[in-house]
Coordinates of C-alpha atoms in Angstrom, one line a residue:
Chain A
M1 CA 14.8 -16.6 -73.9
Q2 CA 16.6 -15.4 -70.8
H3 CA 17.6 -11.8 -71.0
D4 CA 19.2 -11.2 -67.7
D5 CA 19.9 -7.6 -68.3
V6 CA 16.4 -6.8 -69.2
I7 CA 15.1 -8.7 -66.2
W8 CA 17.5 -6.8 -64.0
D9 CA 16.6 -3.5 -65.5
L10 CA 13.0 -4.1 -64.6
I11 CA 13.0 -5.7 -61.2
G12 CA 16.2 -4.1 -60.0
N13 CA 15.5 -0.4 -60.5
K14 CA 12.4 0.5 -62.5
S15 CA 9.6 -1.8 -61.7
F16 CA 8.5 -3.9 -58.8
C17 CA 10.2 -7.0 -57.3
S18 CA 8.2 -8.8 -54.7
Y19 CA 11.4 -10.1 -53.0
K20 CA 12.9 -6.7 -52.5
V21 CA 13.0 -5.1 -49.1
K22 CA 14.1 -1.4 -49.0
T23 CA 15.6 0.3 -46.0
K24 CA 17.1 3.7 -45.7
T25 CA 20.6 2.7 -46.7
Q26 CA 20.3 -0.7 -48.3
Q27 CA 18.2 -3.1 -50.3
F28 CA 17.7 -6.6 -49.3
C29 CA 16.4 -9.6 -51.2
R30 CA 14.1 -12.1 -49.6
N31 CA 14.4 -14.7 -52.2
E32 CA 15.3 -18.0 -50.5
Y33 CA 17.9 -18.9 -53.1
N34 CA 19.8 -15.6 -52.7
I35 CA 23.4 -16.1 -51.7
T36 CA 24.2 -12.8 -50.0
G37 CA 20.8 -11.6 -49.0
L38 CA 21.4 -8.2 -50.7
C39 CA 19.6 -7.0 -53.7
N40 CA 22.4 -6.6 -56.3
R41 CA 22.9 -7.2 -60.0
S42 CA 25.3 -10.1 -59.2
S43 CA 23.3 -11.6 -56.3
C44 CA 19.8 -11.7 -57.8
P45 CA 18.8 -15.2 -58.5
L46 CA 16.1 -14.0 -61.0
A47 CA 18.5 -11.9 -63.0
N48 CA 21.3 -14.4 -63.2
S49 CA 20.7 -17.5 -65.3
Q50 CA 23.8 -19.3 -64.0
Y51 CA 23.6 -19.2 -60.1
A52 CA 24.5 -21.3 -57.1
T53 CA 23.7 -21.2 -53.4
V54 CA 24.4 -23.1 -50.2
R55 CA 21.4 -23.8 -48.0
E56 CA 21.0 -25.7 -44.8
E57 CA 18.2 -28.1 -44.0
K58 CA 17.9 -29.9 -40.6
G59 CA 21.6 -29.5 -39.9
L60 CA 22.8 -30.6 -43.3
C61 CA 24.2 -28.3 -46.0
Y62 CA 23.2 -28.6 -49.7
L63 CA 24.6 -26.9 -52.8
Y64 CA 22.0 -25.6 -55.2
M65 CA 23.0 -24.9 -58.8
K66 CA 21.0 -23.3 -61.6
V67 CA 22.1 -23.3 -65.3
I68 CA 20.7 -21.7 -68.3
E69 CA 20.0 -25.0 -70.0
R70 CA 17.3 -25.8 -67.5
A71 CA 15.7 -22.3 -67.5
A72 CA 12.8 -23.7 -69.4
F73 CA 12.0 -26.4 -66.8
P74 CA 11.2 -24.7 -63.6
A75 CA 10.5 -28.0 -61.8
R76 CA 14.0 -29.2 -62.5
M77 CA 15.8 -25.9 -62.5
W78 CA 17.7 -26.2 -59.2
E79 CA 20.2 -29.0 -58.9
K80 CA 20.7 -30.1 -55.3
V81 CA 24.0 -31.6 -54.1
K82 CA 24.4 -32.8 -50.6
L83 CA 27.6 -31.5 -49.0
D84 CA 29.8 -33.5 -46.7
R85 CA 29.5 -32.9 -42.9
N86 CA 33.2 -32.3 -42.7
Y87 CA 33.8 -28.6 -43.4
A88 CA 37.0 -29.1 -45.4
K89 CA 35.6 -31.8 -47.5
A90 CA 32.5 -29.7 -48.1
L91 CA 34.7 -26.9 -49.4
E92 CA 36.4 -29.2 -51.7
Q93 CA 33.1 -30.4 -53.0
I94 CA 32.0 -26.9 -53.7
D95 CA 35.2 -26.3 -55.6
E96 CA 34.6 -29.5 -57.5
N97 CA 31.0 -28.7 -58.5
L98 CA 31.5 -25.1 -59.3
I99 CA 34.8 -25.6 -61.1
Y100 CA 34.5 -23.3 -64.1
W101 CA 32.0 -20.9 -62.5
P102 CA 32.6 -17.2 -61.9
R103 CA 34.8 -16.4 -59.0
F104 CA 32.2 -14.4 -57.2
I105 CA 29.7 -17.2 -56.9
R106 CA 32.3 -19.7 -55.8
H107 CA 33.6 -17.3 -53.1
K108 CA 30.2 -16.4 -51.8
C109 CA 29.1 -20.0 -51.6
K110 CA 32.1 -20.9 -49.5
Q111 CA 31.5 -17.9 -47.3
R112 CA 27.9 -18.9 -46.8
L113 CA 29.0 -22.5 -46.0
T114 CA 31.3 -21.2 -43.3
K115 CA 28.7 -19.1 -41.7
I116 CA 26.2 -21.9 -41.7
T117 CA 28.6 -24.4 -40.1
Q118 CA 29.5 -21.8 -37.4
Y119 CA 25.9 -21.2 -36.4
L120 CA 25.2 -25.0 -36.4
I121 CA 28.0 -25.5 -34.0
R122 CA 26.7 -22.7 -31.8
I123 CA 23.2 -24.3 -31.7
R124 CA 24.7 -27.6 -30.6
K125 CA 26.6 -25.9 -27.9
L126 CA 23.7 -24.0 -26.6
T127 CA 21.4 -27.0 -26.5
L128 CA 23.8 -28.6 -24.1
K129 CA 23.7 -25.6 -21.7
R130 CA 20.7 -24.7 -19.5
Q131 CA 17.8 -23.6 -21.5
R132 CA 15.4 -21.0 -20.1
K133 CA 11.9 -22.2 -20.4
L134 CA 9.3 -19.5 -20.8
V135 CA 6.0 -20.3 -19.2
P136 CA 3.1 -18.2 -20.3
L137 CA 1.0 -16.5 -17.7
S138 CA -2.7 -16.4 -17.9
R139 CA -3.9 -12.9 -17.1
K140 CA -7.1 -14.1 -15.7
V141 CA -5.4 -16.4 -13.4
E142 CA -2.9 -13.8 -12.3
R143 CA -5.7 -11.4 -11.5
R144 CA -7.6 -14.0 -9.6
E145 CA -4.6 -15.0 -7.5
K146 CA -3.8 -11.4 -6.7
R147 CA -7.3 -10.8 -5.5
R148 CA -7.3 -13.9 -3.4
E149 CA -4.0 -12.9 -1.9
E150 CA -5.4 -9.6 -0.8
K151 CA -8.4 -11.3 0.7
A152 CA -6.2 -13.8 2.5
L153 CA -4.0 -11.0 3.9
I154 CA -7.0 -9.3 5.3
A155 CA -8.3 -12.5 6.8
A156 CA -5.0 -13.3 8.3
Q157 CA -4.8 -10.4 10.7
L158 CA -1.1 -10.8 10.9
E159 CA -0.3 -8.4 13.7
N160 CA -2.9 -9.9 16.0
A161 CA -1.8 -13.4 15.3
I162 CA 1.9 -12.6 15.9
E163 CA 1.1 -10.7 19.1
K164 CA -1.1 -13.5 20.3
E165 CA 1.6 -16.1 19.7
L166 CA 4.2 -14.0 21.4
L167 CA 2.0 -13.5 24.5
D168 CA 1.3 -17.3 24.5
R169 CA 5.0 -18.0 24.5
L170 CA 5.5 -15.6 27.3
K171 CA 2.9 -17.3 29.4
Q172 CA 4.3 -20.7 28.7
G173 CA 7.6 -19.5 29.9
T174 CA 9.7 -20.0 26.8
Y175 CA 11.5 -16.8 27.6
G176 CA 12.5 -17.9 31.1
D177 CA 13.5 -15.2 33.4
I178 CA 14.3 -12.5 31.0
Y179 CA 11.2 -10.5 31.5
N180 CA 10.1 -9.8 35.0
F181 CA 6.4 -9.6 34.8
P182 CA 5.6 -11.1 38.1
I183 CA 2.4 -9.2 38.3
H184 CA 0.4 -12.2 37.3
A185 CA 2.1 -14.5 39.8
F186 CA 2.2 -11.7 42.2
D187 CA -1.5 -11.1 42.0
K188 CA -2.1 -14.7 42.5
A189 CA 0.2 -14.8 45.5
M190 CA -1.5 -11.7 46.8
E191 CA -4.9 -13.3 46.4
K192 CA -3.7 -16.3 48.2
Q193 CA -2.3 -14.2 51.0
E194 CA -5.5 -12.3 51.3
E195 CA -7.5 -15.4 51.6
E196 CA -5.2 -16.7 54.2
T197 CA -5.2 -13.5 56.2
E198 CA -9.0 -13.3 55.9
S199 CA -9.4 -16.8 57.1
E200 CA -7.0 -16.0 59.9
E201 CA -8.7 -12.8 60.8
E202 CA -12.0 -14.6 60.9
E203 CA -10.6 -17.1 63.3
E204 CA -9.1 -14.3 65.4
E205 CA -12.4 -12.5 65.5
D206 CA -14.1 -15.6 66.7
E207 CA -11.5 -16.0 69.3
E208 CA -11.7 -12.4 70.5
E209 CA -13.2 -11.9 73.8
S210 CA -14.4 -8.7 75.3
G211 CA -11.8 -6.6 76.9
T212 CA -9.2 -6.8 74.2
R213 CA -7.7 -3.5 73.0
E214 CA -7.5 -2.3 69.6
F215 CA -5.7 0.8 68.3
V216 CA -7.7 2.7 65.7
A217 CA -6.5 5.5 63.5
E218 CA -7.9 9.0 63.3
E219 CA -10.8 9.7 61.0
E220 CA -8.9 11.9 58.7
F221 CA -5.7 9.9 58.8
E222 CA -5.0 7.8 55.8
E223 CA -2.7 4.9 55.9
S224 CA -1.6 5.8 52.4
D225 CA 0.5 8.7 53.6
L226 CA 2.5 6.6 55.9
S227 CA 3.0 3.8 53.4
D228 CA 3.9 6.5 50.9
F229 CA 6.8 7.6 53.0
E230 CA 8.0 4.1 53.7
D231 CA 7.9 3.0 50.1
M232 CA 9.6 6.2 49.0
N233 CA 12.5 5.2 51.0
N234 CA 12.4 1.7 49.6
L235 CA 12.2 3.1 46.1
K236 CA 15.1 5.5 46.6
G237 CA 17.2 2.7 47.9
S238 CA 16.4 0.5 44.9
S239 CA 16.9 3.4 42.5
D240 CA 20.4 3.9 43.8
E241 CA 21.1 0.2 43.2
E242 CA 19.7 0.5 39.7
E243 CA 21.8 3.5 39.0
D244 CA 24.9 1.7 40.0
A245 CA 23.9 -1.2 37.7
E246 CA 23.3 1.3 34.9
E247 CA 26.8 2.8 35.3
Q248 CA 28.3 -0.6 34.9
S249 CA 26.2 -1.3 31.8
S250 CA 26.7 2.1 30.2
E251 CA 29.1 0.7 27.7
E252 CA 26.8 -2.1 26.5
E253 CA 24.4 -2.0 23.7
E254 CA 21.3 0.0 23.5
T255 CA 19.1 -3.0 23.5
E256 CA 20.4 -4.1 26.8
E257 CA 19.9 -0.6 28.2
E258 CA 16.4 -0.7 27.0
L259 CA 16.0 -4.1 28.6
E260 CA 17.2 -2.7 31.9
E261 CA 14.9 0.2 31.5
E262 CA 12.2 -2.3 31.0
K263 CA 13.3 -4.1 34.1
T264 CA 13.3 -1.0 36.2
K265 CA 9.9 0.0 34.9
A266 CA 8.7 -3.5 35.5
K267 CA 10.0 -3.5 39.0
S268 CA 8.4 -0.2 39.7
K269 CA 5.2 -1.4 38.2
G270 CA 5.6 -4.5 40.3
K271 CA 5.5 -2.4 43.3
T272 CA 2.5 -0.3 42.5
P273 CA -0.1 -3.1 43.1
L274 CA 0.9 -2.9 46.7
K275 CA -0.8 0.4 47.0
G276 CA -3.8 0.0 44.8
P277 CA -5.9 2.9 46.0
V278 CA -2.8 5.0 46.5
R279 CA -1.7 4.8 42.9
K280 CA -2.7 8.3 42.2
K281 CA -0.5 9.7 44.8
R282 CA 2.2 7.3 43.8
A283 CA 2.1 8.6 40.3
Y284 CA 3.6 11.9 41.5
V285 CA 6.5 10.1 43.0
E286 CA 7.0 7.8 40.0
I287 CA 7.3 10.7 37.7
E288 CA 10.1 12.1 39.7
Y289 CA 11.8 8.8 39.7
E290 CA 11.7 8.4 36.0
Q291 CA 13.0 11.9 35.4
E292 CA 15.9 11.1 37.6
T293 CA 17.0 8.1 35.7
E294 CA 16.4 9.1 32.1
P295 CA 18.7 12.1 31.8
A296 CA 21.4 10.1 33.6
Q297 CA 21.1 7.4 31.1
K298 CA 21.3 9.8 28.2
S299 CA 24.5 11.4 29.5
K300 CA 26.1 8.0 29.8
A301 CA 25.0 6.9 26.4
T302 CA 26.9 9.8 24.8
Chain B
G1 CA -43.1 -8.9 -33.1
K2 CA -42.6 -5.3 -32.3
R3 CA -45.9 -4.9 -30.5
A4 CA -45.1 -7.5 -27.7
P5 CA -42.1 -5.6 -26.2
V6 CA -44.0 -2.4 -26.5
Q7 CA -46.8 -3.9 -24.6
E8 CA -44.5 -5.3 -22.1
M9 CA -43.0 -1.9 -21.6
E10 CA -46.3 -0.3 -21.2
Q11 CA -47.2 -3.0 -18.7
A12 CA -44.0 -2.4 -16.9
E13 CA -44.7 1.3 -16.9
I14 CA -48.2 0.8 -15.6
E15 CA -46.8 -1.4 -12.9
V16 CA -44.2 1.1 -12.1
T17 CA -46.8 3.8 -11.6
E18 CA -48.9 1.4 -9.6
N19 CA -45.9 0.6 -7.4
K20 CA -45.3 4.2 -6.8
S21 CA -48.7 4.5 -5.3
E22 CA -48.3 1.3 -3.3
S23 CA -45.4 0.6 -1.1
G24 CA -43.7 -2.8 -0.9
A25 CA -45.6 -4.1 -4.0
C26 CA -44.8 -7.4 -5.5
F27 CA -44.3 -7.9 -9.2
P28 CA -46.1 -10.5 -11.2
P29 CA -44.0 -13.6 -11.0
T30 CA -43.1 -13.8 -14.7
F31 CA -41.6 -10.3 -14.7
S32 CA -38.0 -9.6 -14.2
V33 CA -35.9 -6.5 -14.4
S34 CA -33.9 -7.8 -17.2
E35 CA -36.8 -7.8 -19.6
I36 CA -37.1 -4.1 -19.8
K37 CA -35.4 -3.0 -23.0
N38 CA -34.8 0.6 -22.2
K39 CA -31.5 0.8 -20.3
Q40 CA -32.3 3.8 -18.2
R41 CA -35.6 2.5 -17.1
R42 CA -34.1 -0.9 -16.5
H43 CA -31.4 0.7 -14.4
A44 CA -33.9 2.7 -12.4
M45 CA -36.0 -0.4 -11.8
F46 CA -33.0 -2.3 -10.6
L47 CA -32.0 0.4 -8.2
K48 CA -35.5 0.4 -6.8
L49 CA -35.3 -3.4 -6.4
K50 CA -32.1 -3.1 -4.5
E51 CA -33.5 -0.5 -2.3
E52 CA -36.4 -2.7 -1.5
K53 CA -34.2 -5.6 -0.7
R54 CA -32.1 -3.5 1.5
K55 CA -35.1 -2.2 3.4
Q56 CA -36.4 -5.7 3.9
K57 CA -33.0 -6.8 5.2
L58 CA -32.9 -3.9 7.7
E59 CA -36.4 -4.7 8.9
L60 CA -35.5 -8.3 9.4
K61 CA -32.5 -7.3 11.4
K62 CA -34.5 -5.0 13.6
K63 CA -37.0 -7.7 14.2
K64 CA -34.4 -10.2 15.2
K65 CA -32.8 -7.7 17.5
K66 CA -36.1 -7.0 19.2
E67 CA -36.7 -10.7 19.6
R68 CA -33.3 -11.2 21.1
K69 CA -33.9 -8.4 23.6
A70 CA -37.3 -9.8 24.5
L71 CA -36.0 -13.2 25.1
G72 CA -33.1 -11.9 27.2
D73 CA -31.2 -14.8 28.7
Q74 CA -33.2 -17.4 26.8
A75 CA -32.1 -16.0 23.5
P76 CA -30.4 -18.6 21.3
P77 CA -26.7 -18.0 20.9
K78 CA -25.6 -15.6 18.3
E79 CA -25.0 -17.2 14.9
V80 CA -21.4 -17.3 13.8
P81 CA -20.9 -15.7 10.4
K82 CA -19.7 -18.0 7.7
T83 CA -16.1 -17.4 6.7
I84 CA -14.0 -19.2 4.2
E85 CA -11.9 -20.6 7.0
N86 CA -15.1 -21.9 8.6
Q87 CA -16.4 -23.4 5.4
R88 CA -13.1 -25.0 4.5
I89 CA -13.5 -28.5 3.1
Y90 CA -11.9 -30.9 5.6
D91 CA -8.7 -32.2 4.3
E92 CA -8.0 -35.8 5.1
T93 CA -4.3 -35.2 5.5
T94 CA -4.8 -32.8 8.4
V95 CA -2.3 -33.5 11.0
N96 CA -3.4 -34.6 14.4
P97 CA -0.8 -33.5 16.9
E98 CA -0.8 -36.9 18.6
D99 CA -0.6 -38.9 15.5
E100 CA 2.1 -41.5 15.9
E101 CA 2.6 -42.1 12.2
V102 CA 3.3 -38.4 11.6
A103 CA 5.7 -38.4 14.6
F104 CA 7.5 -41.4 13.2
D105 CA 7.8 -39.9 9.8
E106 CA 9.1 -36.7 11.2
G107 CA 11.7 -38.6 13.2
T108 CA 13.1 -40.2 10.0
D109 CA 12.6 -37.6 7.3
E110 CA 15.3 -35.3 5.8
F111 CA 14.9 -32.7 8.5
S112 CA 15.4 -35.1 11.3
A113 CA 19.1 -34.3 11.3
Y114 CA 18.3 -30.7 11.9
F115 CA 15.7 -31.3 14.5
N116 CA 17.9 -33.7 16.4
R117 CA 20.5 -30.9 16.5
L118 CA 23.0 -32.7 14.4
T119 CA 23.4 -29.9 11.8
N120 CA 23.4 -26.2 11.8
P121 CA 21.8 -24.4 9.0
K122 CA 24.0 -22.6 6.4
V123 CA 22.1 -21.0 3.5
L124 CA 23.3 -20.1 0.1
I125 CA 21.3 -17.4 -1.6
T126 CA 21.5 -16.8 -5.3
T127 CA 19.4 -15.6 -8.2
S128 CA 18.6 -16.5 -11.8
D129 CA 20.9 -15.1 -14.5
R130 CA 21.7 -11.5 -14.7
P131 CA 19.7 -10.1 -11.7
R132 CA 18.4 -6.6 -11.7
G133 CA 18.8 -4.2 -8.8
R134 CA 15.7 -5.0 -7.0
T135 CA 16.4 -8.7 -6.8
V136 CA 19.9 -8.1 -5.7
R137 CA 18.8 -5.9 -2.9
F138 CA 16.2 -8.4 -1.9
C139 CA 18.9 -11.1 -1.7
E140 CA 21.0 -8.9 0.5
Q141 CA 18.2 -8.1 2.8
L142 CA 17.3 -11.8 3.1
A143 CA 20.9 -12.5 3.9
T144 CA 20.8 -10.0 6.8
M145 CA 17.7 -11.6 8.2
I146 CA 18.7 -15.3 8.0
P147 CA 21.8 -16.0 10.1
H148 CA 24.7 -17.8 8.3
A149 CA 23.4 -16.8 4.9
H150 CA 25.7 -16.0 2.0
V151 CA 24.8 -14.4 -1.3
Y152 CA 26.6 -15.5 -4.4
Y153 CA 26.3 -14.2 -7.9
R154 CA 25.0 -16.7 -10.3
R155 CA 27.1 -16.2 -13.4
G156 CA 25.2 -18.5 -15.6
L157 CA 26.0 -21.7 -13.6
A158 CA 23.9 -24.8 -13.8
L159 CA 22.2 -25.6 -10.6
K160 CA 22.9 -29.3 -10.9
R161 CA 26.6 -28.4 -10.9
V162 CA 26.3 -25.9 -8.1
I163 CA 24.6 -28.4 -5.7
P164 CA 27.4 -30.9 -5.3
Q165 CA 29.8 -28.0 -4.6
C166 CA 27.5 -26.6 -2.0
I167 CA 27.2 -29.9 -0.3
S168 CA 31.0 -30.3 -0.2
R169 CA 31.2 -26.9 1.4
G170 CA 28.7 -27.7 4.1
F171 CA 25.7 -25.8 3.1
T172 CA 22.3 -27.0 4.2
Y173 CA 20.1 -24.9 2.1
L174 CA 20.1 -23.5 -1.4
M175 CA 17.8 -20.6 -2.1
V176 CA 17.4 -19.4 -5.7
I177 CA 15.4 -16.3 -6.3
N178 CA 14.0 -16.2 -9.8
E179 CA 13.5 -12.9 -11.5
D180 CA 11.2 -11.8 -14.2
R181 CA 10.9 -8.3 -15.6
K182 CA 13.2 -6.8 -13.0
V183 CA 11.1 -8.1 -10.1
P184 CA 11.6 -11.3 -8.1
N185 CA 8.8 -13.7 -8.7
G186 CA 9.9 -17.2 -7.8
L187 CA 11.8 -19.0 -5.1
V188 CA 13.4 -22.4 -5.2
L189 CA 14.3 -23.7 -1.8
C190 CA 16.4 -26.8 -1.8
H191 CA 17.4 -28.6 1.3
L192 CA 20.8 -29.8 0.6
P193 CA 22.2 -33.1 1.5
D194 CA 19.3 -34.9 -0.4
G195 CA 16.4 -32.9 0.8
P196 CA 13.2 -31.8 -0.8
T197 CA 13.0 -29.0 -3.2
A198 CA 10.1 -26.6 -3.0
H199 CA 9.2 -24.1 -5.7
F200 CA 7.2 -21.1 -4.7
K201 CA 5.7 -18.2 -6.4
V202 CA 6.8 -14.9 -4.8
S203 CA 4.6 -11.9 -4.8
S204 CA 4.2 -8.6 -3.1
V205 CA 7.8 -8.1 -2.2
R206 CA 8.4 -5.0 -0.1
L207 CA 12.0 -4.0 0.5
R208 CA 13.1 -2.3 3.6
K209 CA 13.1 1.2 2.4
E210 CA 9.5 0.8 1.1
M211 CA 8.1 -0.1 4.4
K212 CA 6.3 2.5 6.4
R213 CA 7.1 3.0 10.1
R214 CA 9.8 0.4 10.1
G215 CA 12.5 0.0 12.7
K216 CA 16.2 0.0 12.3
D217 CA 18.1 -2.7 10.6
P218 CA 18.0 -6.2 12.1
T219 CA 20.9 -7.1 14.3
E220 CA 22.9 -10.3 14.1
H221 CA 20.9 -12.0 16.8
V222 CA 19.2 -15.3 15.9
P223 CA 15.5 -14.6 15.5
E224 CA 12.6 -16.6 16.7
V225 CA 10.4 -18.4 14.3
I226 CA 6.6 -18.5 14.3
L227 CA 4.9 -20.9 12.0
N228 CA 1.1 -20.4 11.8
N229 CA -1.6 -22.5 10.3
F230 CA 0.3 -25.3 8.7
T231 CA -2.3 -28.0 9.2
T232 CA -2.0 -30.7 6.6
R233 CA 0.8 -33.1 6.1
L234 CA 2.0 -31.1 3.2
G235 CA 1.8 -27.9 5.2
H236 CA 3.6 -29.6 8.0
S237 CA 6.5 -30.6 5.9
I238 CA 6.7 -27.1 4.4
G239 CA 6.6 -25.7 7.9
R240 CA 9.5 -27.8 8.9
M241 CA 11.4 -26.7 5.9
F242 CA 11.1 -23.1 6.9
A243 CA 12.0 -23.9 10.5
A244 CA 15.2 -25.6 9.4
L245 CA 16.3 -22.4 7.8
F246 CA 17.0 -20.8 11.1
P247 CA 19.4 -21.9 13.9
H248 CA 18.0 -23.8 16.8
D249 CA 18.4 -21.5 19.7
P250 CA 16.9 -18.1 19.2
Q251 CA 18.6 -15.3 21.1
F252 CA 15.8 -13.7 23.0
V253 CA 18.0 -10.8 23.7
G254 CA 17.6 -9.7 20.1
R255 CA 13.8 -9.7 20.3
Q256 CA 13.4 -10.5 16.7
V257 CA 10.9 -12.8 15.3
A258 CA 10.4 -14.2 11.7
T259 CA 6.8 -15.2 11.0
F260 CA 5.6 -17.6 8.3
H261 CA 1.8 -17.4 8.4
N262 CA -0.3 -19.6 6.1
Q263 CA -3.7 -18.3 5.2
R264 CA -5.6 -19.9 2.4
D265 CA -2.5 -21.4 0.8
F266 CA -0.7 -18.1 0.8
I267 CA 2.3 -18.0 3.1
F268 CA 3.0 -14.5 4.4
F269 CA 6.5 -13.8 5.7
R270 CA 7.1 -10.9 8.1
F271 CA 10.1 -9.9 10.2
H272 CA 9.4 -8.0 13.4
R273 CA 11.0 -6.7 16.5
Y274 CA 8.9 -7.1 19.6
I275 CA 8.8 -5.6 23.0
F276 CA 6.7 -6.6 25.9
K277 CA 5.1 -3.6 27.4
N278 CA 3.5 -5.6 30.2
E279 CA 2.5 -9.1 30.5
K280 CA -0.7 -8.6 28.5
K281 CA 0.5 -6.3 25.8
V282 CA 3.2 -6.6 23.3
G283 CA 4.3 -4.1 20.7
I284 CA 5.7 -5.2 17.4
Q285 CA 7.6 -3.1 14.9
E286 CA 8.2 -4.4 11.4
L287 CA 11.8 -4.4 10.2
G288 CA 13.0 -6.3 7.3
P289 CA 11.4 -7.2 4.0
R290 CA 8.1 -8.8 3.6
F291 CA 6.8 -11.1 0.9
T292 CA 4.2 -13.7 0.2
L293 CA 4.8 -17.2 -1.1
K294 CA 2.5 -19.6 -2.8
L295 CA 3.7 -23.2 -3.1
R296 CA 3.8 -24.5 -6.7
S297 CA 5.5 -27.8 -6.3
L298 CA 7.4 -30.0 -3.9
Q299 CA 9.9 -32.4 -5.2
K300 CA 11.7 -35.2 -3.5
G301 CA 15.4 -35.0 -3.8
T302 CA 17.5 -32.1 -4.8
F303 CA 16.7 -29.9 -7.7
D304 CA 15.9 -31.9 -10.9
S305 CA 13.0 -30.5 -12.8
K306 CA 13.0 -33.1 -15.5
F307 CA 13.6 -36.4 -13.8
G308 CA 12.7 -35.5 -10.2
E309 CA 10.0 -37.2 -8.4
Y310 CA 7.3 -34.7 -7.5
E311 CA 5.5 -35.1 -4.2
W312 CA 3.0 -32.4 -4.9
V313 CA 2.4 -30.2 -7.9
H314 CA -0.2 -27.5 -8.1
K315 CA -2.6 -28.4 -10.9
R316 CA -4.7 -25.4 -11.6
H317 CA -7.7 -27.1 -13.1
E318 CA -8.1 -29.7 -10.5
M319 CA -7.1 -27.8 -7.4
D320 CA -8.4 -24.3 -8.0
S321 CA -11.9 -25.4 -8.9
S322 CA -13.3 -25.0 -5.4
R323 CA -13.0 -21.9 -3.3
R324 CA -13.2 -23.7 -0.1
K325 CA -10.4 -26.2 -0.6
F326 CA -6.9 -25.5 0.5
H327 CA -3.9 -27.7 0.6
L328 CA -1.5 -26.3 3.0

């Protein structure tokens, strides 16, 4: 015999129900035939001998009904009715099947049907949109790749490679005339000149006869002093020119100022090889020259 | 049974004591350190073994050095140490610079329009859905580095719909930065009219403020491009892809250089400002973000992950089995 009240008394409050899930504020029922999902006297499929639910399988909705006449035959207890795909027609079908049933169950079945159709529609819409695919990462592989990357970075020696490439490009002349580093070409030219003069001098010496005069410097006299003087004049002249140029360019960007600074430095450096052994003395003059220009630039920059 | 290991241990002990008295002793051939059951003794024996080996190695080195000195000029040339780059398995698709076939291919491939100066690059940078702060900042910094680059927010759009719109607005490149766990980890680079799509794994992203001793922000000048070590056919095409990102004529006034350096299939990207101190020395200062890329797949045609035709896909089990084999 089916004593619903007795069953409810036991599983509802006093004893254990394996489908019951308790939280702080509410009780839920995990029974698959439960219509609301809550653990209530009216929603419990075990404690109600006349019960109906709507469930969904593979996109189709079915109405399940349980009556007391079949309570003794658990295999045939639930009657399954396929509902129409059309929402309105399905509602009518529910009304038709549950015609004299309690209001609560009819209402809840229709509510459940509504919710199911809504989420089915949403599934269909989402599958048409872009779906994010989650690709699992293997930790071992990630670790291995990380280690290999570190090793590759060390082997790459990036700074050296970049510097080498830039210097190669400079040598090839891809930068054209921007950078005045004529030292290389200058040295070559100097060497050529020296060779020529040497060969000329040799010829001259061969041709020299006795009786020709030569003017020789004092022992303590160094050519460097003389040449110092001459070149100081030259330098001062060029520095005046450069200062004029800088006045004109004072409004331009910093990079270009830096470039010009480079140029001046390059020019000055281009001149130093002229006096190789004299360089130490030249240094004194150079420092003065640089001090002259730098503060001037700063004042113009502001 | 139990006696055998005990005997072994005793034997080992005896041998140990013997070895203490002798120097450079040799063990009986059947004995190995792993047979000692006691962990501490085993460890001690192992350390001793290592010490021995190290000594032998040093002696060998000294001997060799002496021999070299003795021979003087006649000494054989110094042996070059083996590196992974030396030992790399030769790839048949390595490009020979004078190869005609390669030249012909490059004259007619998707980038020929760029290399023949018919088009100017225009890059659209976007992300995956809902990017986090780091990715957004990374996109902004990329946009400052690459001239004519625009950043657009993704807003859940499908790439296949975005691509025709980009083409109609004259973009030549679409760059999508994929994000995972608040960090950029993937890059899809799609050349636009109908060009190849490359998918990279991005790692070690350093934004500008995380870089030590960096310079000021990059200016608007067009940077130079350096492509290092792209040797194979695949590497060549990837290199051309990177080159086509930047406009043709670099403005040397700006003194900025973007480098893509390939080493062992990892592509390191750096952005520097250089200054020539003299003709033999150049100083470089890193601006800009840095990151490393690893190519995962190259697909012909624009982005179509399901039906696209893949020119190259990284298959881990086949391609990662050898340590000496690289594909770029």
